[in-house]
Amino acid sequence: MSADFPVALVLMFGAALVPLLRGRLRAAYLLLLPLAAFVHLLALPYGEYGQVRLLGQTLVLMRVDRLSLLFGYIFLIAAFLNAIYALQVEDTVQHVAGLVYAGSALGAVFAGDLLTLFVYWEITAVSSVLLIWARRTELAYRAGMRYVIVQLASGMLLLAGAVLHLQQGGTLHFGKLGLDTSGSYLILAAFGIKCAFPLLHNWLQDAYTEATVTGTVMLSAFTTKLGIYALARGFPGTEMLIWVGALMTAFPIFYAVIENDLRRVLAYSMNNQLGFMVAGIGIGT
């Protein structure tokens, strides 16, 4: 497989064949796709692949380095484990949406520019909401609508921030951004929504509670962790993240102890654990 072929497309294009398969053949195929993507990733040396020129900027569809590989391996292991867990259900929607969701999260991890990141960022929102709506209840529909609106708004902030950052002397290269331009603040807000920063977190508890059981497992693996990756890539050592992370570790616990819904308790616990990650990124080590 060519090095210029994004590893994310192994899962995303592969999802198109799932509706045509049944029984054990489908099960084997669902397990094979993450393994094939993992093998493809192992064969890639460090570097930038799939470079495209657009409007005077170089877009990098696939950047392989230590940080992207770390999250790439973790995401593919999670995709494989999720595929095993999803074998218990016969819902084609969940199988297809899960693969596209995992693939788009993987694509965002290897995106070398902000525009490519934006495209995958929005695909994760659209594909993951199907895992909530797959429960097919009124509450799931409402939670899914809130979820997708918030996630698409995060993408719009990312795109607006990238445009402003470019106009203010930056580039579309997705590296350390810092807080040197107003555009970078919008990008930080976009990442903050994905990470469930305080006051931007309610989508997490609502969506994870109303998704299918399989959907909740898949959601917990990618959305917020993609936000953590984006922070680690764009804002390492940003001091304000220490205080944001410290607040995130504390406030969810007070809500968790008064909850009766176990999945909501676990969602608050996840919010707490994300706080440690955010604080670590702020420290910069």
Coordinates of C-alpha atoms in Angstrom, one line a residue, residues 85 196 201 203-210 212-213 216-217 219-221 224-225 248 252-275 277:
Y85 CA -17.3 -5.7 21.5
A196 CA -15.0 18.9 27.6
H201 CA -18.7 19.7 29.0
W203 CA -22.6 17.3 25.8
L204 CA -20.4 14.5 27.2
Q205 CA -22.7 13.4 30.0
D206 CA -25.9 13.7 27.9
A207 CA -24.6 11.9 24.8
Y208 CA -22.7 9.0 26.5
T209 CA -25.7 8.2 28.7
E210 CA -28.2 8.1 25.8
T212 CA -26.4 2.5 22.7
V213 CA -24.1 0.4 25.0
T216 CA -20.9 4.5 24.5
V217 CA -17.9 2.2 24.4
L219 CA -17.6 7.3 22.0
S220 CA -15.4 7.0 25.1
A221 CA -12.4 5.9 22.9
T224 CA -12.3 13.4 23.9
K225 CA -9.0 11.7 23.2
M248 CA -11.6 19.6 35.4
P252 CA -17.0 16.5 38.0
I253 CA -16.6 14.5 41.2
F254 CA -19.2 16.6 43.0
Y255 CA -21.7 15.8 40.3
A256 CA -20.8 12.1 40.2
V257 CA -21.5 11.4 43.8
I258 CA -25.1 12.6 43.5
E259 CA -25.9 10.7 40.3
N260 CA -27.8 7.4 40.2
D261 CA -27.2 6.6 36.5
L262 CA -24.0 4.6 36.3
R263 CA -23.2 5.6 32.8
R264 CA -23.5 9.3 33.8
V265 CA -21.2 8.6 36.8
L266 CA -18.6 7.1 34.5
A267 CA -18.9 10.1 32.1
Y268 CA -18.2 12.4 35.0
S269 CA -15.3 10.2 36.0
M270 CA -14.0 10.4 32.4
N271 CA -14.2 14.2 32.7
N272 CA -12.1 14.0 35.8
Q273 CA -9.4 11.9 34.1
L274 CA -9.3 14.3 31.1
G275 CA -8.4 17.0 33.6
M277 CA -4.3 15.0 30.8

